[in-house]
XYZ file of C-alpha atoms in Angstrom:
696
model
C 119.856 98.046 78.036
C 119.279 96.969 81.620
C 115.787 96.144 82.567
C 113.809 99.008 83.933
C 112.434 99.015 87.516
C 108.933 99.792 86.620
C 106.078 98.234 84.828
C 103.741 100.492 82.723
C 100.187 100.034 82.950
C 98.821 100.534 79.576
C 96.748 99.177 76.794
C 98.732 96.827 74.410
C 97.644 96.562 70.820
C 99.147 94.052 68.380
C 100.068 95.545 64.996
C 97.708 93.815 62.636
C 97.010 94.438 58.857
C 93.739 96.289 58.302
C 91.271 94.065 56.623
C 88.128 95.557 55.115
C 84.924 94.091 56.491
C 86.629 92.101 59.219
C 84.323 91.436 62.270
C 86.040 91.939 65.575
C 85.453 88.715 67.626
C 84.756 88.752 71.274
C 87.684 88.017 73.316
C 87.444 84.864 75.212
C 87.844 85.014 78.922
C 90.477 83.549 81.317
C 88.707 81.046 83.385
C 91.508 78.792 84.688
C 93.382 79.352 87.897
C 95.675 82.272 88.375
C 98.365 82.242 91.054
C 99.428 85.412 92.570
C 101.131 84.383 95.800
C 102.494 81.322 97.419
C 103.494 80.766 101.014
C 105.773 79.174 101.830
C 107.309 78.749 98.452
C 109.604 75.865 99.299
C 110.638 73.644 102.171
C 113.299 71.265 103.473
C 113.780 67.794 102.144
C 112.098 65.249 104.259
C 109.619 67.713 105.745
C 105.827 68.426 105.434
C 104.715 72.059 104.907
C 101.284 73.551 104.713
C 101.386 75.673 101.390
C 98.748 78.510 100.898
C 98.278 79.629 97.348
C 96.543 82.875 96.657
C 95.127 84.162 93.409
C 91.682 84.035 91.558
C 89.537 81.274 90.176
C 90.945 78.627 92.564
C 87.718 77.191 93.786
C 87.877 74.331 91.319
C 91.420 73.306 91.787
C 91.350 69.448 92.364
C 94.994 68.534 92.390
C 98.557 69.676 92.650
C 101.034 67.508 90.731
C 104.795 68.005 91.057
C 107.252 67.009 88.273
C 109.271 65.027 90.841
C 107.248 62.169 92.190
C 109.103 62.476 95.418
C 106.780 65.483 96.251
C 103.180 64.825 97.125
C 100.415 67.362 97.743
C 96.964 67.027 99.214
C 94.517 69.832 99.010
C 92.825 70.705 102.318
C 90.401 73.208 100.972
C 89.973 75.387 97.834
C 87.800 78.516 97.313
C 87.930 81.481 94.718
C 91.004 83.297 96.324
C 92.873 80.503 98.123
C 94.034 76.993 98.003
C 95.532 75.329 101.043
C 97.484 72.110 100.609
C 99.748 69.827 102.675
C 103.023 69.200 100.813
C 105.280 66.337 101.696
C 108.834 66.525 100.400
C 110.784 63.353 100.006
C 114.249 63.017 101.251
C 115.536 61.961 98.000
C 114.093 64.994 95.970
C 116.925 66.964 94.244
C 117.740 70.420 95.576
C 116.698 73.369 93.634
C 113.536 74.662 91.995
C 110.808 71.988 91.220
C 107.705 72.333 89.068
C 104.175 71.895 90.271
C 101.114 71.818 88.132
C 97.862 73.334 89.679
C 94.936 71.556 88.069
C 91.515 73.173 87.964
C 88.194 72.162 86.315
C 88.727 74.891 83.618
C 92.542 75.290 83.323
C 95.967 74.722 84.887
C 98.921 76.700 85.784
C 102.607 75.649 86.333
C 104.407 77.106 89.305
C 107.814 76.730 91.036
C 108.743 75.421 94.342
C 112.004 75.642 96.160
C 113.571 72.388 97.746
C 116.630 72.695 99.960
C 118.689 70.659 102.524
C 118.645 73.591 104.940
C 115.970 73.779 107.731
C 113.181 76.140 106.873
C 110.865 78.369 109.092
C 108.255 80.925 108.407
C 108.816 84.521 109.698
C 107.223 85.581 112.702
C 105.616 88.959 112.784
C 106.016 91.618 114.144
C 109.561 91.954 113.023
C 109.319 95.227 111.099
C 111.605 97.256 113.496
C 115.261 96.568 114.540
C 113.984 96.376 118.180
C 111.595 93.495 117.149
C 113.915 91.592 114.974
C 113.255 87.909 114.822
C 116.267 85.976 116.219
C 117.437 83.129 114.013
C 120.097 80.502 114.332
C 122.260 79.987 111.256
C 122.241 78.173 108.880
C 118.543 78.435 108.018
C 116.049 79.506 105.333
C 113.308 82.010 106.364
C 110.084 82.162 104.413
C 108.708 85.714 104.358
C 106.404 88.055 102.675
C 106.597 91.982 102.291
C 103.121 93.323 102.591
C 101.891 96.770 102.657
C 104.866 99.050 103.700
C 106.373 95.987 105.535
C 110.079 95.581 106.389
C 111.421 92.402 107.753
C 114.291 92.189 110.302
C 116.243 89.154 111.351
C 118.930 89.123 114.229
C 121.909 86.651 114.106
C 125.164 85.970 115.787
C 128.462 86.248 113.939
C 132.173 85.678 114.497
C 135.065 87.506 112.911
C 136.638 85.576 110.133
C 133.385 84.095 109.008
C 131.906 84.620 105.526
C 128.142 84.533 105.904
C 126.175 84.264 102.693
C 122.565 85.764 102.423
C 120.483 85.086 99.392
C 116.856 85.865 98.371
C 115.000 83.711 96.061
C 111.690 85.334 95.035
C 111.511 86.374 91.303
C 112.757 82.856 90.254
C 109.735 81.333 92.092
C 107.222 83.808 90.498
C 107.362 86.303 93.292
C 107.097 90.063 92.574
C 109.517 91.171 95.246
C 112.495 93.521 94.021
C 114.479 92.764 97.099
C 117.059 94.864 98.889
C 119.263 93.325 101.719
C 120.941 95.556 104.262
C 122.947 94.422 107.245
C 123.373 96.708 110.432
C 125.705 96.361 113.423
C 124.510 96.508 117.075
C 124.632 100.162 116.945
C 122.278 100.367 114.032
C 125.123 101.481 111.513
C 124.685 100.134 107.922
C 127.668 97.954 107.122
C 126.594 95.951 104.002
C 124.104 96.313 101.355
C 122.961 94.688 98.069
C 120.190 95.418 95.636
C 120.145 93.421 92.487
C 122.259 90.257 91.555
C 122.866 90.713 87.811
C 119.811 90.461 85.647
C 117.861 89.123 88.603
C 116.037 91.028 91.102
C 116.877 88.529 93.785
C 119.635 89.937 96.058
C 122.720 88.190 97.243
C 125.211 89.410 99.981
C 128.512 87.963 101.267
C 129.221 89.443 104.759
C 132.454 89.173 106.686
C 132.003 90.379 110.252
C 134.855 92.300 111.905
C 133.735 91.684 115.585
C 131.857 89.132 117.449
C 128.182 89.912 118.264
C 124.819 90.368 117.104
C 123.853 91.763 113.749
C 120.588 92.477 112.018
C 119.662 92.003 108.314
C 116.826 93.902 106.874
C 114.706 92.667 103.887
C 112.675 95.181 102.124
C 111.139 95.936 98.635
C 113.148 98.398 96.317
C 110.018 100.670 96.395
C 107.914 101.465 99.392
C 105.013 99.288 99.026
C 104.193 95.560 99.288
C 101.423 92.896 98.817
C 101.137 89.110 99.167
C 102.864 88.445 95.902
C 106.178 89.751 97.327
C 107.086 86.425 98.929
C 110.593 85.196 99.383
C 112.982 82.601 100.765
C 116.176 83.944 102.407
C 118.868 81.612 103.088
C 121.395 82.557 105.672
C 124.674 80.877 107.043
C 128.227 79.950 106.481
C 127.327 78.370 103.104
C 129.406 77.613 100.115
C 128.522 80.131 97.486
C 130.058 80.490 93.880
C 130.600 84.083 92.524
C 132.523 83.490 89.485
C 133.533 80.620 87.257
C 136.269 80.598 84.414
C 136.250 79.719 81.717
C 132.503 80.025 80.791
C 132.254 77.052 78.453
C 133.290 73.491 78.143
C 134.014 71.651 74.875
C 132.073 68.394 74.267
C 134.498 65.451 74.029
C 137.251 67.320 76.012
C 138.426 67.753 79.599
C 137.962 71.458 80.823
C 139.651 72.888 83.901
C 137.620 75.480 85.682
C 138.648 77.970 88.304
C 135.695 78.526 90.678
C 135.705 81.675 92.980
C 133.390 82.299 95.964
C 133.010 81.881 99.683
C 133.399 78.878 102.040
C 134.296 76.643 99.047
C 136.741 74.453 101.355
C 133.454 72.722 102.348
C 132.847 71.479 98.891
C 133.092 67.640 98.372
C 131.681 67.357 94.843
C 131.140 69.391 91.731
C 128.943 68.585 88.734
C 127.794 70.484 85.556
C 124.434 70.615 83.986
C 121.321 68.553 84.065
C 123.094 65.448 83.121
C 125.606 66.004 86.151
C 128.939 65.555 84.280
C 131.155 64.959 87.343
C 134.200 67.000 88.211
C 137.577 66.161 89.818
C 138.586 68.615 92.524
C 142.244 69.394 92.022
C 142.721 72.151 94.530
C 140.540 73.913 97.124
C 140.650 76.749 99.573
C 137.929 78.906 101.207
C 137.839 81.145 98.233
C 138.861 79.122 95.296
C 138.208 75.643 93.628
C 140.209 74.168 90.650
C 138.104 71.412 88.969
C 138.301 69.241 85.979
C 135.193 68.180 84.146
C 135.014 65.698 81.239
C 132.086 66.404 78.987
C 131.198 63.396 76.675
C 131.719 63.862 72.964
C 128.092 63.281 72.085
C 126.990 66.045 74.567
C 124.670 68.448 72.615
C 125.236 72.219 72.629
C 123.491 73.913 75.451
C 124.078 75.321 78.907
C 124.115 74.218 82.541
C 124.922 75.459 85.997
C 127.756 74.324 88.171
C 126.518 72.509 91.095
C 128.353 71.866 94.376
C 127.801 69.507 97.228
C 129.238 69.415 100.774
C 127.789 65.844 101.357
C 125.004 67.267 103.526
C 124.164 70.332 101.413
C 123.690 70.565 97.695
C 123.578 73.997 95.861
C 123.516 75.281 92.282
C 125.353 78.395 91.094
C 123.475 81.299 89.503
C 125.988 81.197 86.721
C 125.398 79.297 83.513
C 128.192 77.514 81.596
C 127.963 76.772 77.941
C 128.655 73.275 76.475
C 129.955 73.823 73.000
C 131.191 71.974 69.856
C 133.631 74.849 68.785
C 137.056 75.513 70.221
C 137.329 77.693 73.356
C 139.834 80.322 74.291
C 140.487 82.649 77.293
C 140.958 86.344 76.813
C 144.588 87.381 76.719
C 145.961 89.616 79.463
C 147.033 92.334 77.102
C 144.332 93.249 74.571
C 143.505 96.779 73.268
C 142.181 98.352 70.137
C 145.795 98.727 69.022
C 146.739 95.214 69.885
C 143.606 93.006 69.512
C 143.752 89.422 70.516
C 143.617 87.267 67.425
C 140.978 84.518 67.437
C 140.194 81.800 64.844
C 136.752 81.088 63.459
C 134.874 79.479 64.805
C 135.760 79.925 68.459
C 134.400 81.019 71.823
C 136.167 83.282 74.253
C 135.687 83.739 77.870
C 136.608 87.209 79.234
C 136.122 89.761 82.055
C 135.868 93.551 81.864
C 138.017 94.031 84.960
C 137.612 97.816 85.507
C 135.492 100.728 84.521
C 135.647 102.335 81.110
C 137.485 99.246 79.821
C 136.756 97.295 76.544
C 138.218 94.054 75.106
C 139.240 93.832 71.428
C 139.439 90.776 69.093
C 140.561 90.352 65.531
C 139.443 87.615 63.234
C 139.592 86.712 59.506
C 136.468 86.646 57.344
C 135.965 85.606 53.716
C 134.178 87.602 51.031
C 130.367 86.460 51.292
C 130.796 84.742 54.532
C 127.913 84.954 56.989
C 129.138 84.817 60.706
C 126.935 84.718 63.796
C 128.422 86.788 66.644
C 127.089 86.474 70.102
C 127.901 87.909 73.674
C 126.412 86.151 76.610
C 126.591 88.041 79.920
C 123.297 88.837 81.645
C 121.735 85.616 80.626
C 124.616 83.725 82.396
C 124.539 85.552 85.759
C 126.942 88.342 84.919
C 126.541 91.888 86.101
C 127.503 93.141 82.669
C 125.144 94.637 80.273
C 127.184 93.944 77.080
C 127.594 96.135 74.070
C 129.161 94.702 70.844
C 130.995 96.621 68.152
C 132.077 95.269 64.647
C 134.784 97.322 62.818
C 136.383 96.744 59.367
C 140.295 96.911 58.801
C 140.200 100.720 58.437
C 138.572 101.112 61.702
C 135.097 102.023 60.306
C 132.158 100.967 62.557
C 130.045 98.490 60.647
C 127.654 97.291 63.425
C 126.875 98.382 67.024
C 124.481 96.319 69.117
C 123.363 96.558 72.642
C 120.737 93.765 72.531
C 119.386 91.676 69.783
C 115.854 93.257 70.146
C 114.829 96.189 72.439
C 113.153 94.566 75.435
C 109.346 94.852 75.971
C 108.411 94.263 79.444
C 105.928 91.360 78.969
C 108.703 89.449 77.120
C 111.323 87.249 79.023
C 114.425 89.436 79.379
C 116.828 89.158 76.542
C 119.625 91.825 76.975
C 122.587 90.099 75.327
C 123.770 91.147 71.764
C 123.220 88.462 68.871
C 123.899 89.378 65.250
C 124.491 87.714 61.888
C 126.652 89.748 59.568
C 127.455 89.094 55.899
C 130.949 90.204 55.036
C 131.205 91.771 51.780
C 134.911 91.741 51.576
C 137.592 89.274 52.639
C 139.819 90.716 55.335
C 140.650 91.287 59.022
C 137.923 92.588 61.212
C 137.783 93.721 64.787
C 135.292 93.166 67.589
C 135.015 95.286 70.682
C 133.009 94.052 73.858
C 132.385 96.440 76.799
C 129.603 97.060 79.380
C 127.010 99.449 78.057
C 127.335 101.647 81.053
C 131.193 101.466 80.902
C 131.278 99.674 84.370
C 133.717 96.841 85.044
C 135.028 94.501 87.882
C 135.171 90.773 88.810
C 131.430 90.279 88.227
C 131.554 91.737 84.667
C 132.416 88.490 82.781
C 131.019 87.376 79.423
C 131.426 84.766 76.716
C 131.975 85.823 73.066
C 131.323 83.315 70.279
C 132.039 83.786 66.486
C 131.057 80.992 64.100
C 129.579 80.277 60.646
C 125.934 81.287 60.762
C 123.748 78.058 60.950
C 120.085 78.978 60.305
C 117.799 77.555 63.018
C 114.724 78.475 65.052
C 113.076 77.907 68.363
C 109.555 77.706 69.432
C 108.377 79.109 72.829
C 105.059 79.305 74.689
C 104.957 82.009 77.241
C 102.187 80.300 79.072
C 102.639 76.566 79.803
C 98.867 75.760 79.667
C 95.860 76.994 77.861
C 92.009 76.439 77.996
C 89.984 75.598 74.900
C 86.189 76.079 74.807
C 83.882 73.532 73.495
C 82.096 74.757 70.304
C 84.368 77.756 70.091
C 87.641 78.826 68.424
C 90.325 79.371 70.889
C 93.817 80.752 70.244
C 97.129 79.476 71.299
C 100.086 81.883 70.614
C 103.455 80.453 69.788
C 106.649 82.530 69.662
C 109.072 81.652 66.850
C 112.715 82.840 67.287
C 115.075 82.780 64.464
C 118.863 82.340 64.622
C 121.837 82.197 62.265
C 120.068 84.348 59.741
C 117.017 82.090 59.172
C 115.066 84.020 56.510
C 112.268 81.614 55.204
C 108.848 80.903 56.456
C 108.342 78.326 59.239
C 105.056 76.273 59.510
C 103.802 75.787 63.162
C 101.074 73.297 64.017
C 99.237 71.981 66.991
C 97.712 68.415 67.279
C 96.538 66.008 69.712
C 96.505 62.076 69.853
C 92.703 62.047 70.279
C 89.728 63.571 68.520
C 89.590 66.678 70.768
C 90.267 68.942 67.860
C 91.669 68.783 64.387
C 95.226 69.655 63.512
C 95.687 73.373 62.910
C 98.571 75.284 61.613
C 100.027 78.674 60.998
C 103.096 80.221 59.261
C 105.796 82.474 60.802
C 107.138 84.797 58.062
C 110.815 85.847 58.680
C 109.812 89.252 60.190
C 109.552 89.996 63.908
C 105.988 90.795 65.290
C 105.382 94.235 66.587
C 103.408 95.731 69.556
C 102.152 99.188 70.234
C 102.213 100.479 73.895
C 99.865 103.023 75.509
C 102.264 105.868 74.269
C 101.819 104.830 70.640
C 105.400 103.669 70.578
C 105.944 100.671 68.296
C 108.096 97.756 69.720
C 109.590 94.892 67.877
C 109.279 91.605 69.740
C 112.052 89.051 69.928
C 110.516 86.776 67.226
C 107.233 86.032 65.430
C 103.954 85.311 67.150
C 101.906 82.752 65.538
C 98.148 82.365 66.470
C 96.932 78.940 66.353
C 93.073 78.975 66.177
C 91.814 75.830 67.512
C 88.175 74.875 67.145
C 87.062 72.257 69.569
C 83.803 70.358 68.751
C 80.803 70.867 70.951
C 80.706 67.180 71.695
C 84.271 67.119 72.922
C 84.876 65.708 76.454
C 85.884 68.228 78.943
C 89.334 67.734 80.808
C 93.020 67.720 80.321
C 94.373 66.997 76.846
C 98.051 66.671 76.020
C 98.852 68.724 72.834
C 101.795 68.591 70.797
C 103.196 71.846 68.971
C 105.983 71.634 66.508
C 107.376 73.665 63.793
C 109.263 72.909 60.631
C 110.991 74.810 57.827
C 113.542 74.611 55.100
C 116.406 77.040 55.234
C 117.921 79.014 52.215
C 120.265 76.078 51.707
C 117.603 73.546 51.607
C 118.181 72.027 54.891
C 115.088 70.822 56.630
C 114.720 71.623 60.381
C 111.965 70.608 62.864
C 111.535 71.569 66.584
C 108.984 70.949 69.359
C 107.753 73.847 71.480
C 109.405 74.714 74.908
C 107.109 76.206 77.476
C 107.984 78.837 80.045
C 107.079 79.364 83.591
C 104.574 82.282 83.711
C 103.765 84.598 86.506
C 100.090 85.845 85.940
C 100.822 88.691 88.386
C 104.122 89.757 86.851
C 102.915 89.054 83.401
C 106.267 87.633 82.365
C 107.917 84.379 81.447
C 110.564 83.017 83.810
C 112.437 80.172 82.097
C 111.781 76.768 80.782
C 109.542 74.645 82.680
C 110.519 71.319 84.109
C 107.153 69.730 82.954
C 108.231 69.080 79.386
C 104.584 68.301 78.199
C 102.199 71.023 77.329
C 98.480 70.466 78.324
C 95.400 72.113 77.441
C 92.075 71.893 79.321
C 88.866 71.580 77.451
C 85.968 73.356 79.260
C 82.468 74.945 78.623
C 82.550 78.608 77.948
C 80.392 80.290 80.810
C 77.394 82.252 79.813
C 78.751 85.358 81.819
C 81.914 86.196 83.462
C 81.705 88.473 86.548
C 84.507 90.538 88.108
C 83.013 91.322 91.514
C 84.713 93.088 94.485
C 85.871 91.063 97.327
C 84.479 93.483 99.893
C 81.439 95.716 100.061
C 79.953 97.781 102.937
C 76.829 99.936 103.523
C 75.641 101.687 106.683
C 72.190 101.099 108.033
C 69.729 103.623 106.632
C 71.984 104.315 103.719
C 72.469 103.143 100.112
C 75.579 102.116 98.197
C 76.061 100.926 94.659
C 77.627 97.509 94.193
C 79.628 97.832 90.912
C 80.495 94.650 88.910
C 82.198 94.256 85.558
C 80.414 91.723 83.589
C 80.893 90.068 80.198
C 78.138 88.115 78.479
C 78.849 85.180 76.146
C 75.367 83.886 75.709
C 74.768 86.261 72.719
C 71.272 86.951 73.831
C 69.886 90.288 73.065
C 67.592 90.659 76.197
C 68.290 91.559 79.772
C 68.427 88.796 82.388
C 67.870 89.057 86.140
C 70.717 89.041 88.641
C 70.013 87.069 91.790
C 71.724 87.802 95.026
C 72.138 84.918 97.177
C 72.061 85.099 101.064
C 71.098 88.667 101.096
C 70.660 89.618 104.737
C 67.395 90.761 106.108
C 66.589 94.428 105.788
C 68.551 94.926 102.521
C 66.873 95.737 99.396
C 68.240 95.794 95.847
C 67.550 97.761 92.809
C 68.614 97.537 89.123
C 69.492 93.906 89.629
C 69.606 92.947 85.989
C 72.097 92.354 83.409
C 71.772 94.012 79.984
C 73.039 92.525 76.702
C 76.750 92.562 75.890
C 79.393 93.619 78.318
C 79.941 96.284 80.818
C 79.589 97.726 84.141
C 76.419 96.996 86.145
C 75.476 98.829 89.387
C 73.070 97.303 91.751
C 71.792 99.771 94.499
C 71.771 98.062 97.791
C 69.846 99.940 100.598
C 70.181 99.057 104.226
C 67.041 99.651 106.134
C 67.229 101.221 109.499
C 66.389 97.829 111.099
C 69.171 96.042 109.200
C 71.426 94.339 111.757
C 75.088 95.448 111.784
C 77.556 92.808 111.124
C 79.560 90.927 108.484
C 77.818 88.537 105.991
C 78.600 86.754 102.754
C 76.620 87.337 99.523
C 77.093 86.311 96.000
C 75.583 86.995 92.598
C 74.024 84.339 90.315
C 73.269 84.819 86.552
C 72.061 82.078 84.280
C 73.524 79.506 86.566
C 76.830 81.206 86.950
C 77.930 82.327 90.415
C 80.278 85.077 91.421
C 82.818 84.627 94.126
C 81.640 85.248 97.573
C 81.547 88.931 98.520
C 82.145 89.900 102.006
C 79.263 92.267 102.862
C 79.552 94.555 105.980
C 76.506 96.402 107.245
C 77.827 99.266 109.510
C 75.781 100.790 112.281
C 73.934 103.813 111.387
C 75.966 106.972 111.919
C 75.260 108.796 115.110
C 72.950 111.776 114.713
C 74.418 115.190 115.286
C 72.799 116.907 118.366
């Protein structure tokens, strides 16, 4: 199932067993910084940029630390809704996405920052009409944002015979833009268009102009609205770009020859694979094709990596991921059908392409009685346009298993749309597999990698947030997702500990059953794994500040093999509510802080007219456990303004403070804030409007 384009706003309830007499505990608040927008979200090597981070609870941010020491940040100012920093990018920083860690007094957040060799510039408004399109000289990266009902236009010159590459980076940086790219000629005719690029919402368009002249590219959101979270970086120019790689896997200890397709590939001088930069030898190259040999060392662990290319002056990474495998690899045969399936050994991996609509690829293999095989298709997860579906048949043609995705996708989980199944074969014999796109589509971009191997039970630990806040004198919860592979069917112990005395070791157990969640329509969803809540109690005397935390898991599979793993943390977008891939910062940190007596959610703006009254509504939660009301102080209240009901009752809820502007109140814009038991709200922009004119 391809990811839907909407996000439901609903109450989410975890399915928990009913426990008689269990007292519901008050949910602890989020008090750490939350990032909702970053501008610009990247820059050129060797440059200095002023970066503005918008969100909430940013007033106590004291530092921004990048994973790469070649990037330094100095904070200019910080307030509740905004942090401004000067970021210096060293010339030796690798191209691509770099982590940064925003550190606050009561928590931290990890974000992503894009580094490129290309010159960068911020968009200049107004550019929301073709007639006001901002003129740009290629190649360039433009930093932009789609706010309100905004549309951005950029005008550029092009020559016939060129292949110009336009690519958006937004969702990979935590942005909320579902981008659409459209190119118009000088007469305003639409001549090129792209919405999504495979699983990602970031658009990519390769354009070949037929005539010399000025063209315009439009950037907009797929839906007619915008806000500061819809920031993006648009790269434009005659840039080398990879659209396909074949095969889709390299075998450790062997030399693999790859054929790489794309645009402007004759500019490429160097090709490498993965984080360890396995270097390739270019055998042939043309504008649309590279042939490369890459040697992967024998000790290389299984995993994946991207093909990276360099022109000498420009370093780029493809969107497509390549597997590094320990099992034999094959290419799909040219003639394969249900009547004549391609025979493959076990274990083996196969790289294939669904070349046309309504097509499917068929494979045949031998299985022994009682054998358990893991069968996986990777497509969307490696940059393909294909949403794969997998079918398993016995020798008589009976369908044994159909799978579209391993677990139906719930929108707060990282996308996982590729099939993965473990099947125990009751009888020895020949079995068939069919692979196709779930919507019966096909084409050059519908590539996939199929693997069939003996099931090896294993598991993975994930944190969907790379940082957490723990409160002194309280129990705080860190949730760890346990994902099982290869038919793992025994419990797994998960624990958290720290080298100091900040808290004692805590543990929990993941039973071999996926967690469930109920949405606002009472529909039960199965999550992709088991969530384990680690309830950490921090002593009241613990010292506030950052504490590195080690989270590990261990278990023994059904065969008696002992396995242990350390948690991997994901980028997390607080605005989107989704994880976005493994963070570059390998360490997981917690912040120990004091639980505030109250937490206030106050409006950013409020207005009242002279001679009138309005109610200032604030959502407040109390954590002081007091049973009496306490007064609410209003700081910097302008002269001529009176307040009623300025007190906070026990518990949580909505308070309404009646503010009245006397006839003598001076119209203007002021700033006020609330103070309760020493806790201050963010500043509220308070506007006094002139009294309305009396009707004659």
